[in-house]
Short mmCIF file of C-alpha atoms in Angstrom, two decimals:
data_model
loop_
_atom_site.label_atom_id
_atom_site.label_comp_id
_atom_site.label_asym_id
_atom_site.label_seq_id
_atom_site.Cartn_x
_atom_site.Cartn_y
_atom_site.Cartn_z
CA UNK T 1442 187.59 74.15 -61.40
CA UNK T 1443 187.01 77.73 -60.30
CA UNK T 1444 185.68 80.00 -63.58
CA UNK T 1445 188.03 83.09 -63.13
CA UNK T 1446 186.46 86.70 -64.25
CA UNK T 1447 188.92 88.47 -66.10
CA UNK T 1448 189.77 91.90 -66.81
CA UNK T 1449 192.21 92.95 -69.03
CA UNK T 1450 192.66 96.70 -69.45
CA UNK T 1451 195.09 98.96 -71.59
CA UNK T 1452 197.94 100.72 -70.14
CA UNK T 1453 199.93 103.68 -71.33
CA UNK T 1454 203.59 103.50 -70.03
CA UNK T 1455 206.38 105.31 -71.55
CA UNK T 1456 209.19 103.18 -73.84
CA UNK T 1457 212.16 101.91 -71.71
CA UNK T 1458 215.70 102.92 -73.41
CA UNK T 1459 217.40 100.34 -75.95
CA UNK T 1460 215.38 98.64 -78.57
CA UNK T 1461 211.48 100.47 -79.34
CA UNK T 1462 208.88 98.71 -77.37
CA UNK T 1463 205.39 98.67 -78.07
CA UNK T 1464 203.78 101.91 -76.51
CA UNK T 1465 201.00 99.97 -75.61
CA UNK T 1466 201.06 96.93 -73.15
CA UNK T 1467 198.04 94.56 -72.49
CA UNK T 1468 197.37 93.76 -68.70
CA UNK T 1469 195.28 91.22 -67.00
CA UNK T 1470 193.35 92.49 -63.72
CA UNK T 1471 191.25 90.50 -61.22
CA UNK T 1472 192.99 87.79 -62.73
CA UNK T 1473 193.65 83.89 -60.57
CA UNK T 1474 195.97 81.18 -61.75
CA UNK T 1475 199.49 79.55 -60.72
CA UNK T 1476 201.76 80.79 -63.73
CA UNK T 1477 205.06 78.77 -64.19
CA UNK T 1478 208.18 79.72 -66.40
CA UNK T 1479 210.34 77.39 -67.71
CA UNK T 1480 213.55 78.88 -69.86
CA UNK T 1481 215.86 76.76 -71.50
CA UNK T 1482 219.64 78.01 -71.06
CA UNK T 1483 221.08 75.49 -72.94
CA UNK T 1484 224.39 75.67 -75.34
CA UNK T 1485 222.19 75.94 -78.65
CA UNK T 1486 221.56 79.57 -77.79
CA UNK T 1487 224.96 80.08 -79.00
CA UNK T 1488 224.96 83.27 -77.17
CA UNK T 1489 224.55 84.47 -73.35
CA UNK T 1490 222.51 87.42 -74.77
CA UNK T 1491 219.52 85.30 -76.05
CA UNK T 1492 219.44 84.26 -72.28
CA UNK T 1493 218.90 87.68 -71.55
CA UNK T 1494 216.47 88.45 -73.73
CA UNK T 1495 214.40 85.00 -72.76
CA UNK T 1496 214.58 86.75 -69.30
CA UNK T 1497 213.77 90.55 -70.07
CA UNK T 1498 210.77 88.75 -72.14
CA UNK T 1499 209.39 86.67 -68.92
CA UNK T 1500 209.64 89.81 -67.10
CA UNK T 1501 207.84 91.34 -69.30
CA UNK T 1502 205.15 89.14 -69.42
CA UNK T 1503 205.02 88.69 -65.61
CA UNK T 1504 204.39 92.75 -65.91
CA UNK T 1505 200.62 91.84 -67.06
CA UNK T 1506 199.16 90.12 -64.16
CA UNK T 1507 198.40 91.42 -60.34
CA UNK T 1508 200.27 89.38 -57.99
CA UNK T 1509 199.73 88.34 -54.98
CA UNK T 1510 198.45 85.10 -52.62
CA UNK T 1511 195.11 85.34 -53.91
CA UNK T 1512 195.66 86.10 -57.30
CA UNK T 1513 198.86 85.47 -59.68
CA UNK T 1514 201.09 83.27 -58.24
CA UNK T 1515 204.47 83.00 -60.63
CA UNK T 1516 207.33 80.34 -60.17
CA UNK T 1517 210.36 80.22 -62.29
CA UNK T 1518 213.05 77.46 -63.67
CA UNK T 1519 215.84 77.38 -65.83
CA UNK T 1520 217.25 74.16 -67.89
CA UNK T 1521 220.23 73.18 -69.46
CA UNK T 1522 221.83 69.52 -68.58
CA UNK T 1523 220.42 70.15 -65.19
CA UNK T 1524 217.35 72.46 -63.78
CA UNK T 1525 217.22 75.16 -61.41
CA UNK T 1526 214.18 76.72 -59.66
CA UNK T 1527 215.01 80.47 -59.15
CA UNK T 1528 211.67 80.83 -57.17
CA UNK T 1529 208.48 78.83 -56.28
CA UNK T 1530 204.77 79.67 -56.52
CA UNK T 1531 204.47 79.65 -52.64
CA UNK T 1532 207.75 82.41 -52.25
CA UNK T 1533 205.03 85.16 -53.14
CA UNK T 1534 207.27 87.09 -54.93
CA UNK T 1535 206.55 91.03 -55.69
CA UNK T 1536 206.69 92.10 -59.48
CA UNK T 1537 209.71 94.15 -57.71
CA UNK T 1538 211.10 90.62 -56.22
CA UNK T 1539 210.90 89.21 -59.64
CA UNK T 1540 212.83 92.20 -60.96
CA UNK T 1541 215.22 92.22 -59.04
CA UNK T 1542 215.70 87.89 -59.51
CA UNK T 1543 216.03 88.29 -63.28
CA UNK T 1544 218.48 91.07 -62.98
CA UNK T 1545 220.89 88.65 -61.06
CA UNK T 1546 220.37 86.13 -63.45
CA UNK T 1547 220.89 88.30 -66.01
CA UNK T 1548 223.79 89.53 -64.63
CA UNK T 1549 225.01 85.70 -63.88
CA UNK T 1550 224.31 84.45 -67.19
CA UNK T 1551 225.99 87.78 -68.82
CA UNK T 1552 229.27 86.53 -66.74
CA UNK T 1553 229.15 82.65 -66.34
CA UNK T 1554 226.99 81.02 -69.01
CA UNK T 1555 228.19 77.94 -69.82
CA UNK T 1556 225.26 76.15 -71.79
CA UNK T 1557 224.91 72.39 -71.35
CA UNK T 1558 222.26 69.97 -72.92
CA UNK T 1559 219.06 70.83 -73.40
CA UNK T 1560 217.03 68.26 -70.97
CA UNK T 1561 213.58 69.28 -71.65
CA UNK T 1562 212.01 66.02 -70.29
CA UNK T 1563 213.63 67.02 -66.73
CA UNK T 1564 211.99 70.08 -66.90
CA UNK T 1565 209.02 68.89 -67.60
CA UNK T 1566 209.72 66.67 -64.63
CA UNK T 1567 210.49 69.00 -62.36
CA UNK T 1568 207.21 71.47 -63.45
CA UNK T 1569 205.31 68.66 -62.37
CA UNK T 1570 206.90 67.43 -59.36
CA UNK T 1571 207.90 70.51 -57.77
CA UNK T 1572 206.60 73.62 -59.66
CA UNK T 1573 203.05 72.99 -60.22
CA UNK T 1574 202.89 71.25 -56.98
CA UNK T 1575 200.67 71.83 -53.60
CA UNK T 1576 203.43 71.19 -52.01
CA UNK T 1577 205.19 74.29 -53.29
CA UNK T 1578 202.17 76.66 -53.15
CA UNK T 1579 200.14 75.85 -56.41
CA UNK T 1580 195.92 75.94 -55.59
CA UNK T 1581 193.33 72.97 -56.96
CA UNK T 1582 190.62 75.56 -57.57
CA UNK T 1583 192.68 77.84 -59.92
CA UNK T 1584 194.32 77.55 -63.38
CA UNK T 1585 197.31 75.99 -63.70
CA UNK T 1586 199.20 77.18 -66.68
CA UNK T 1587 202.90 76.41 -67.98
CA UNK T 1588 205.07 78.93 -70.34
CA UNK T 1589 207.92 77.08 -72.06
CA UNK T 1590 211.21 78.26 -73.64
CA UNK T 1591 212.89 76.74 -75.73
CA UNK T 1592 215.23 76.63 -79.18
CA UNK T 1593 216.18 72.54 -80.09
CA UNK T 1594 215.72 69.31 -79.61
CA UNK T 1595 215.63 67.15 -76.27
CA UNK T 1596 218.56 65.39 -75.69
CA UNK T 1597 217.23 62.48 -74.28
CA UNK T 1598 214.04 60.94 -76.49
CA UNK T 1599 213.15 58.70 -73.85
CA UNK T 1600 212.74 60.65 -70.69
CA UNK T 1601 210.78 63.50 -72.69
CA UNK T 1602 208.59 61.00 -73.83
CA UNK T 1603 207.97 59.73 -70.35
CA UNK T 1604 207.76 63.07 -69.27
CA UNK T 1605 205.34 64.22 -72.09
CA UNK T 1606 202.79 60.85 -71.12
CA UNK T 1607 202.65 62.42 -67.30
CA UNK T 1608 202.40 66.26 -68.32
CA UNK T 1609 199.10 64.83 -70.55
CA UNK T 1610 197.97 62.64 -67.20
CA UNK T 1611 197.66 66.74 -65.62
CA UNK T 1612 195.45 69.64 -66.02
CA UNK T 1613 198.46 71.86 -66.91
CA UNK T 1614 197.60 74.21 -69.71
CA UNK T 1615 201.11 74.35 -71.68
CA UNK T 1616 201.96 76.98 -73.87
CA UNK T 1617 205.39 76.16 -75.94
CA UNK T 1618 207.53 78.58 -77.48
CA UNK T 1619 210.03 77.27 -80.10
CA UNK T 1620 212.81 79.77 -80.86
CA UNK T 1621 215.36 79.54 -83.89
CA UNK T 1622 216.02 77.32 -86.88
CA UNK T 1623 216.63 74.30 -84.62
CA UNK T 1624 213.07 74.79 -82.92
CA UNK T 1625 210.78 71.13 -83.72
CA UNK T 1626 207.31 71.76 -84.89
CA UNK T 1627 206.09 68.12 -84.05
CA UNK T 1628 207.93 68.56 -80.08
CA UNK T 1629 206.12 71.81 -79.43
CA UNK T 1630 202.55 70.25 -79.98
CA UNK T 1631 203.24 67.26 -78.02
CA UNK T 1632 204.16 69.80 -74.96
CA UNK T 1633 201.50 72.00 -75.64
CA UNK T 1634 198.81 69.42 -76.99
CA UNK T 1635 197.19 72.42 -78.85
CA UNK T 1636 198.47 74.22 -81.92
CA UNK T 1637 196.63 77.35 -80.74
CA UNK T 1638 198.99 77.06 -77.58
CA UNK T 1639 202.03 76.94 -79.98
CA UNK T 1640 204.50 79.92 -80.53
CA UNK T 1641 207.36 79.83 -83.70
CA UNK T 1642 210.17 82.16 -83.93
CA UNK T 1643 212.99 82.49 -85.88
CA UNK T 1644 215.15 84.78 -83.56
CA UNK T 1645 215.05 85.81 -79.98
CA UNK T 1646 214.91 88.97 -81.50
CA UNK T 1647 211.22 88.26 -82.44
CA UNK T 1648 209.91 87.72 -78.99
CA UNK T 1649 208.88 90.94 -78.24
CA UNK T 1650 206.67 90.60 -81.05
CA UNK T 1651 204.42 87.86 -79.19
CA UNK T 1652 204.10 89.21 -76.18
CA UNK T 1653 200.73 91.05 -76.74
CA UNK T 1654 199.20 87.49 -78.20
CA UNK T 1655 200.59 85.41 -75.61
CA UNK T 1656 199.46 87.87 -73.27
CA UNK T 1657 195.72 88.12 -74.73
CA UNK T 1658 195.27 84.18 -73.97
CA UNK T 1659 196.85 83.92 -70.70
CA UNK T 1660 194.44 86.46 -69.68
CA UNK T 1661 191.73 85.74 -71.82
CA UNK T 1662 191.26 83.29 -74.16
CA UNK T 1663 192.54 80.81 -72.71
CA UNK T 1664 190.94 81.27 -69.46
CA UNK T 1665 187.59 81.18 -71.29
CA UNK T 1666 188.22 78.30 -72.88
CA UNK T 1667 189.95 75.95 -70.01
CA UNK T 1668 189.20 77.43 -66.56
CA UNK T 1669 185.18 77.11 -67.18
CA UNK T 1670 184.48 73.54 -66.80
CA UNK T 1671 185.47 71.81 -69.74
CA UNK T 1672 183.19 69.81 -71.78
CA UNK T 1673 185.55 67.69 -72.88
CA UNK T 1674 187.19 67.00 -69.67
CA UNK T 1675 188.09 63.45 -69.05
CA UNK T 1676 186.65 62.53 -66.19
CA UNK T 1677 183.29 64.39 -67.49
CA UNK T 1678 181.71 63.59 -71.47
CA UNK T 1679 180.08 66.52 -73.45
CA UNK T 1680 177.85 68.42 -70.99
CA UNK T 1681 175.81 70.28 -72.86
CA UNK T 1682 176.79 69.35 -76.90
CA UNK T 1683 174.78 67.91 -79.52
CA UNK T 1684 176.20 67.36 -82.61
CA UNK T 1685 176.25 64.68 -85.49
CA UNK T 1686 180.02 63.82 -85.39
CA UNK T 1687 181.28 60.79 -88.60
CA UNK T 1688 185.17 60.05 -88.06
CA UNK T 1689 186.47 59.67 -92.12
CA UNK T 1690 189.39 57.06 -91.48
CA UNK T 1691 192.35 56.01 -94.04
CA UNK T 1692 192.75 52.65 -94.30
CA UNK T 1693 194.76 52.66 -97.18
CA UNK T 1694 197.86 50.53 -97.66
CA UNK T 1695 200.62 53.52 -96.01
CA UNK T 1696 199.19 52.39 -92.75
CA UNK T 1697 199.50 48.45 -91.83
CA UNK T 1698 197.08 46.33 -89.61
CA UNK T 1699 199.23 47.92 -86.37
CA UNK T 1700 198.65 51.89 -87.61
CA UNK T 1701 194.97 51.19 -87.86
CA UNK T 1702 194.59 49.74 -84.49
CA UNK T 1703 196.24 53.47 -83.12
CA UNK T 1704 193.63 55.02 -85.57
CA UNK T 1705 190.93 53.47 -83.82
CA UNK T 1706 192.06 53.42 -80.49
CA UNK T 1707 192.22 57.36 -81.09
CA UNK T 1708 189.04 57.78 -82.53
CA UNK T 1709 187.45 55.74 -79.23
CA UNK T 1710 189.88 57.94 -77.12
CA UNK T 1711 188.30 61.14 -78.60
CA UNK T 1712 183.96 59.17 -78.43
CA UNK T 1713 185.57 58.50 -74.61
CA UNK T 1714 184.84 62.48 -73.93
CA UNK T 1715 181.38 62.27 -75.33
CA UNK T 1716 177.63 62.14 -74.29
CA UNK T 1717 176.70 59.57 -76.83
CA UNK T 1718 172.88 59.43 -77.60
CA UNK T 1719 170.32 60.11 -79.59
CA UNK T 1720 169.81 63.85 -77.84
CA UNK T 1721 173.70 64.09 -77.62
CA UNK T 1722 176.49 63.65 -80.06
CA UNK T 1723 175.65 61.03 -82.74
CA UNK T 1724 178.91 59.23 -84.34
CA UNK T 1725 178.98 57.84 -87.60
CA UNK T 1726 182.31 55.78 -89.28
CA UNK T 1727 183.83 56.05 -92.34
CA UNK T 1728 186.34 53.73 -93.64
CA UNK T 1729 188.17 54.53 -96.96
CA UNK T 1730 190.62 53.11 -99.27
CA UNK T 1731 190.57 52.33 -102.90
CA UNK T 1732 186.55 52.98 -102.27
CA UNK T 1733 184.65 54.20 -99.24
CA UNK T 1734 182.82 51.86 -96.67
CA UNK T 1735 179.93 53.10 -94.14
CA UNK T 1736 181.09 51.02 -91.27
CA UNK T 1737 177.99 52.18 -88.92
CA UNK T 1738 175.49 55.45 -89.28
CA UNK T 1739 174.46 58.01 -87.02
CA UNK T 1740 171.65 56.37 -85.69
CA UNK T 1741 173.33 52.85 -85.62
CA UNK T 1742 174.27 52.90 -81.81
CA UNK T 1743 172.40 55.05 -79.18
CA UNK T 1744 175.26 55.21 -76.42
CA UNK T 1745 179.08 55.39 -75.73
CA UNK T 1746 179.96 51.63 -75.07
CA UNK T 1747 178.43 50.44 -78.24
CA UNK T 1748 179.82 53.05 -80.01
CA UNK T 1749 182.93 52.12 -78.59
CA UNK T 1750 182.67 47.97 -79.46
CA UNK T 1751 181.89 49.57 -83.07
CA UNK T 1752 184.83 51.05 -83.67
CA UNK T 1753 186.67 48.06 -82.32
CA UNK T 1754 184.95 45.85 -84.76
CA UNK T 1755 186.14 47.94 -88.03
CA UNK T 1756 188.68 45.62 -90.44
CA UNK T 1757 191.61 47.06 -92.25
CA UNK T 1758 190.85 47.35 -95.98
CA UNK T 1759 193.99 46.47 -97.18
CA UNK T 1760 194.34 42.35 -96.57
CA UNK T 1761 196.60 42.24 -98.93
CA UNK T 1762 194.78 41.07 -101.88
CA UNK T 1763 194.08 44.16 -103.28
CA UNK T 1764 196.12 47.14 -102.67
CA UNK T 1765 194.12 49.93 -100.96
CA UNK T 1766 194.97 53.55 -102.16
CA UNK T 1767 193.90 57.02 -100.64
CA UNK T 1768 190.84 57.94 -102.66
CA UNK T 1769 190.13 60.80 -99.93
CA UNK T 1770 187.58 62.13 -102.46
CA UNK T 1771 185.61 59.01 -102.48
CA UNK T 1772 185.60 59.57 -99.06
CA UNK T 1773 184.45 63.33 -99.01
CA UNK T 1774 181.44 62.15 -101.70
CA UNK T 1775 179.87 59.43 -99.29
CA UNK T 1776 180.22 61.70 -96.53
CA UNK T 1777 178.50 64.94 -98.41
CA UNK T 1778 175.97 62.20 -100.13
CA UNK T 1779 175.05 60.03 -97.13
CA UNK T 1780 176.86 61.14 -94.09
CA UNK T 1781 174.39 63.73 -92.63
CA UNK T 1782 171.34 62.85 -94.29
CA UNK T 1783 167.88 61.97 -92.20
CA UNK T 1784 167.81 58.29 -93.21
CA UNK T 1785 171.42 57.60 -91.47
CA UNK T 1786 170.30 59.99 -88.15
CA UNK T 1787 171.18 62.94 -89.51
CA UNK T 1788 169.43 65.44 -87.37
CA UNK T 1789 169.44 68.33 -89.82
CA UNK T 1790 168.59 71.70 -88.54
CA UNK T 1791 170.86 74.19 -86.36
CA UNK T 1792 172.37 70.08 -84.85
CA UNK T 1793 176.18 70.60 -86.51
CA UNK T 1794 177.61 68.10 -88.95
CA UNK T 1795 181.15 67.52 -87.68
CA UNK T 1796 183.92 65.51 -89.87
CA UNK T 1797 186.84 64.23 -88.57
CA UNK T 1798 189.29 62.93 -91.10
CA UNK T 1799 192.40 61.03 -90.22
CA UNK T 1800 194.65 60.33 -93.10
CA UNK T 1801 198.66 59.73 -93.56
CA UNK T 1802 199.24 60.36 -97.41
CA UNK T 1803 198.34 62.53 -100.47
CA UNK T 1804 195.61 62.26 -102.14
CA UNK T 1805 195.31 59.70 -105.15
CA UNK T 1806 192.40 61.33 -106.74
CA UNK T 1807 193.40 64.85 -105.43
CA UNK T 1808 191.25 66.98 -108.37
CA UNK T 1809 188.11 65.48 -106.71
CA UNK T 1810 189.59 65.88 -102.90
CA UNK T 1811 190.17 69.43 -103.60
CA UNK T 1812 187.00 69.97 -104.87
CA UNK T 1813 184.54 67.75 -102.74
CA UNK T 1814 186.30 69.20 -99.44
CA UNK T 1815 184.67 72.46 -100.58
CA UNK T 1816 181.35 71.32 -101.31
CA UNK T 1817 181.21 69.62 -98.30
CA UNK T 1818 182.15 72.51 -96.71
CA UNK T 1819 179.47 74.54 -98.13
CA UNK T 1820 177.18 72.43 -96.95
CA UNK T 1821 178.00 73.50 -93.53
CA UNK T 1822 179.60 70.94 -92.66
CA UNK T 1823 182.72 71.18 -90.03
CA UNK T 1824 185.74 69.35 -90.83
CA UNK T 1825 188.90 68.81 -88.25
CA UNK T 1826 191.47 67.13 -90.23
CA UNK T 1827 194.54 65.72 -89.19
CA UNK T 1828 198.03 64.75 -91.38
CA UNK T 1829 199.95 61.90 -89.87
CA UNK T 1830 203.37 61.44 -90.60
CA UNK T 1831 206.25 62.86 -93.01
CA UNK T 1832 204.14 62.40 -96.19
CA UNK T 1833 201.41 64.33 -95.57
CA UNK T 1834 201.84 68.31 -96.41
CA UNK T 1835 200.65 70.89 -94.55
CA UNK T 1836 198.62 72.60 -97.63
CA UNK T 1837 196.63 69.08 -98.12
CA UNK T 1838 195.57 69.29 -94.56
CA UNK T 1839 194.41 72.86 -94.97
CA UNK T 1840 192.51 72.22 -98.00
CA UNK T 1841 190.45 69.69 -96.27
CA UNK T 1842 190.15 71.49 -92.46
CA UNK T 1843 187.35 74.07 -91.78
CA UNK T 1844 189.20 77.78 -91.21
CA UNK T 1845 189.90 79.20 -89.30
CA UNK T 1846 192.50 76.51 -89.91
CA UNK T 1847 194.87 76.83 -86.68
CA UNK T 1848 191.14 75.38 -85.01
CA UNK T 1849 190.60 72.54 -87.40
CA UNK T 1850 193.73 71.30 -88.85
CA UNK T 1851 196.38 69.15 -87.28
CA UNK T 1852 199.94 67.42 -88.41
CA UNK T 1853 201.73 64.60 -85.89
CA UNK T 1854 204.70 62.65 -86.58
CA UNK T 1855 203.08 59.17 -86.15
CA UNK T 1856 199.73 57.46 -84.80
CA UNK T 1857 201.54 57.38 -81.50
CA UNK T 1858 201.32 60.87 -81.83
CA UNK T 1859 197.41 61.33 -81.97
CA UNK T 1860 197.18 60.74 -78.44
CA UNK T 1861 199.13 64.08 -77.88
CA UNK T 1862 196.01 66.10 -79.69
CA UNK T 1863 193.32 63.74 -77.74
CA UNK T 1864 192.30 66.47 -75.48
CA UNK T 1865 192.33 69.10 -78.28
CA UNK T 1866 190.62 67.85 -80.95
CA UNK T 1867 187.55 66.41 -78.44
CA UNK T 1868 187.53 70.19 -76.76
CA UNK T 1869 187.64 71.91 -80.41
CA UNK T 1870 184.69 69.42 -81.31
CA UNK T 1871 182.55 69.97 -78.10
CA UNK T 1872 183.16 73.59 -78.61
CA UNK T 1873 182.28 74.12 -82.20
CA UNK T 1874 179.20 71.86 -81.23
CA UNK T 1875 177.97 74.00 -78.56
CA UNK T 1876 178.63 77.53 -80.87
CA UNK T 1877 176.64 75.92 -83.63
CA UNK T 1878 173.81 75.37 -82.05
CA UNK T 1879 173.72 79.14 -80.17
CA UNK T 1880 174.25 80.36 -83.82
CA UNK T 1881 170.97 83.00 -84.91
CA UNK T 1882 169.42 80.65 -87.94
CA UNK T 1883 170.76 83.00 -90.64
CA UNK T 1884 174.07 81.66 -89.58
CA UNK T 1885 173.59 78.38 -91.09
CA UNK T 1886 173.58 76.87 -94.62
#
């Protein structure tokens, strides 16, 4: 993919009558991508004035970039039961153009609004098929990057999840914006596939008050991060990373023979994206229930496909005979005791010490989890940790992830769910592996 340089720049422009807006507005120059909308105008918005202000606020947003054939290109869609494109990517529409669009919907919706279901999975359906599409105007070399509205639930389970399986098969970079009390944590994630790309509000009222963020990582951030070529990308490993990476798995008795198979499916999902050798990324494997089990070192296997059989080869604790509990600070002692050091291939040095932890309940000896998760931490160690399921709390997961902890700590609904932060978790990993080791020596423990 094209690497984009990006310019963003401070205006000055005076406050438009009704409600204050921020004096200051962000604005993205010598910008490229293929920007999508997609606003949900279904009945949970209870009012037709929350579909105005979802429109003001995409107007408002479109306001940052330059567009034109060679650099923004916007499209737009609305859903309720059905979808509607209001314009495509190839329809090279003025910010004027755009204006003057939103004002008839505005003025449409203000008249006619009737609601309907809210049919994200169509959406999503339509993004792909005809939004994001060549067909329809959007470019191979550029960024292609999704903005999505909505307040509830999908209506229909099944074609969101076959939706969500073909979004993840793209190189659409989401960004999911959950408005109101009925807005679903776990659903925004699996459209955006990043918490970082993940918006909460509790009112359409509030939107305003994101603009300037979400505006800062169309531009920027985000660009950065996903336009360069990705390290992580799937059809290319870690370019470029070396780090000493040990996954810390639960195998307590919460999870079942079947749950541990998705555990370590994931975990050779996530090794998939890696350079595996000696002068790459190392991985080590941690198994833990009632006590903690090195199931291979660091310097065990020396490439990708062995690594790979490895993980395949690791049993279930719990058979049944004895039942396995979460001792997650059993864990967190083998892997600040042995984990990293030089006689299991720890590297030492500026090479970082990266922990993933995948667990789905609380703590039984949670004293010791609280306070081995900070020594280990102090160590300099990097932990990602992710919470799977309706047991685990938020606050456990942040007391075990590295901060900042909207980079390092993840919650899913089930082990299905892991393959929705896949991508994520191996680009966070690749990332922090690569900052590490440009870190001045000073920087390190």
């Amino acid at each position: 993919m094209l690497t984009a340089h990006l310019e963003c720049k401070t205006l000055h422009s005076p406050a438009p009558p009704g409600p204050p807006a921020p004096p200051i507005y962000q604005r993205c120059l010598k910008k490229t991508a293929d920007v999508f909308f997609v606003v949900d105008t279904s009945s949970s918005l209870k009012r037709n004035y929350n579909v105005i202000k979802e429109l003001d606020f995409v107007g408002d947003v479109i306001k940052a970039f330059d567009l034109g054939i060679d650099q923004v290109r916007t499209g737009m869609m609305t859903f309720t039961t059905n979808t509607e494109i209001l314009y495509q990517l190839d329809d090279f529409k003025t910010e004027k153009e755009i204006a003057k669009i939103l004002d008839d919907r505005k003025n449409f919706e203000r008249y006619y609004w009737k609601g309907g279901n809210t049919n994200i999975g169509k959406a999503l359906r339509l993004l792909i098929d005809e939004g994001l599409s060549t067909s329809h105007g959007s470019r191979t070399d550029v960024p292609q990057i999704a903005v999505i509205l909505t307040d509830g639930d999908p209506n229909n389970s099944t074609v969101f999840a076959s939706a969500l399986l073909k979004l993840r098969k793209t190189n659409i970079i989401v960004f999911a914006i959950g408005v109101g009390p009925k807005r679903n944590p776990e659903n925004l994630l699996k459209i955006a596939g990043d918490p970082e790309r993940v918006f909460q509000l509790e009112d359409y009222d509030s939107l305003g008050a994101i603009r300037k963020e979400l505006v800062d990582k169309l531009c920027d951030k985000e660009q950065n991060d996903e336009v360069k070529p990705n390290p992580c990308d799937k059809e290319k490993p870690c370019d470029g990373a070396m780090a000493d990476v040990i996954f810390v798995a639960d195998s307590s008795r919460s999870l079942g023979v079947e749950k541990f198979d998705k555990l370590k499916l994931f975990a050779k999902a996530v090794v998939k994206r890696f350079t595996v050798s000696p002068n790459d990324i190392q991985v080590g494997f941690i198994n833990f229930g009632n006590s903690s089990k090195f199931e291979f070192k660091l310097n065990s296997y020396r490439d990708q496909d062995e690594v790979m059989k490895a993980i395949s080869k690791v049993q279930y604790l719990d058979d049944g005979e004895r039942m396995q509990l979460t001792f997650t600070g059993k864990a967190l002692r083998m892997l600040k005791q042995k984990g990293f050091k030089k006689r299991n291939g720890g590297r030492g040095g500026k090479v970082p010490k990266i922990a993933i932890i995948i667990t789905d309940g609380e703590p039984t000896d949670i004293v010791d989890t609280h306070r081995l998760a900070k020594e280990v931490k102090q160590q300099g160690i990097i932990i990602f940790a992710i919470g799977v399921g309706d047991h685990m709390k938020e606050d456990e997961i942040n007391l075990l992830a590295s901060d900042p902890k909207n980079k390092h700590a993840f919650l899913v609904e089930n082990y299905d769910s892991l393959s929705f932060i896949e991508a994520a978790l191996a680009n966070k990993t690749c990332t922090a592996a690569i900052q590490t080791i440009s870190m001045p020596p000073d920087s390190f423990y």
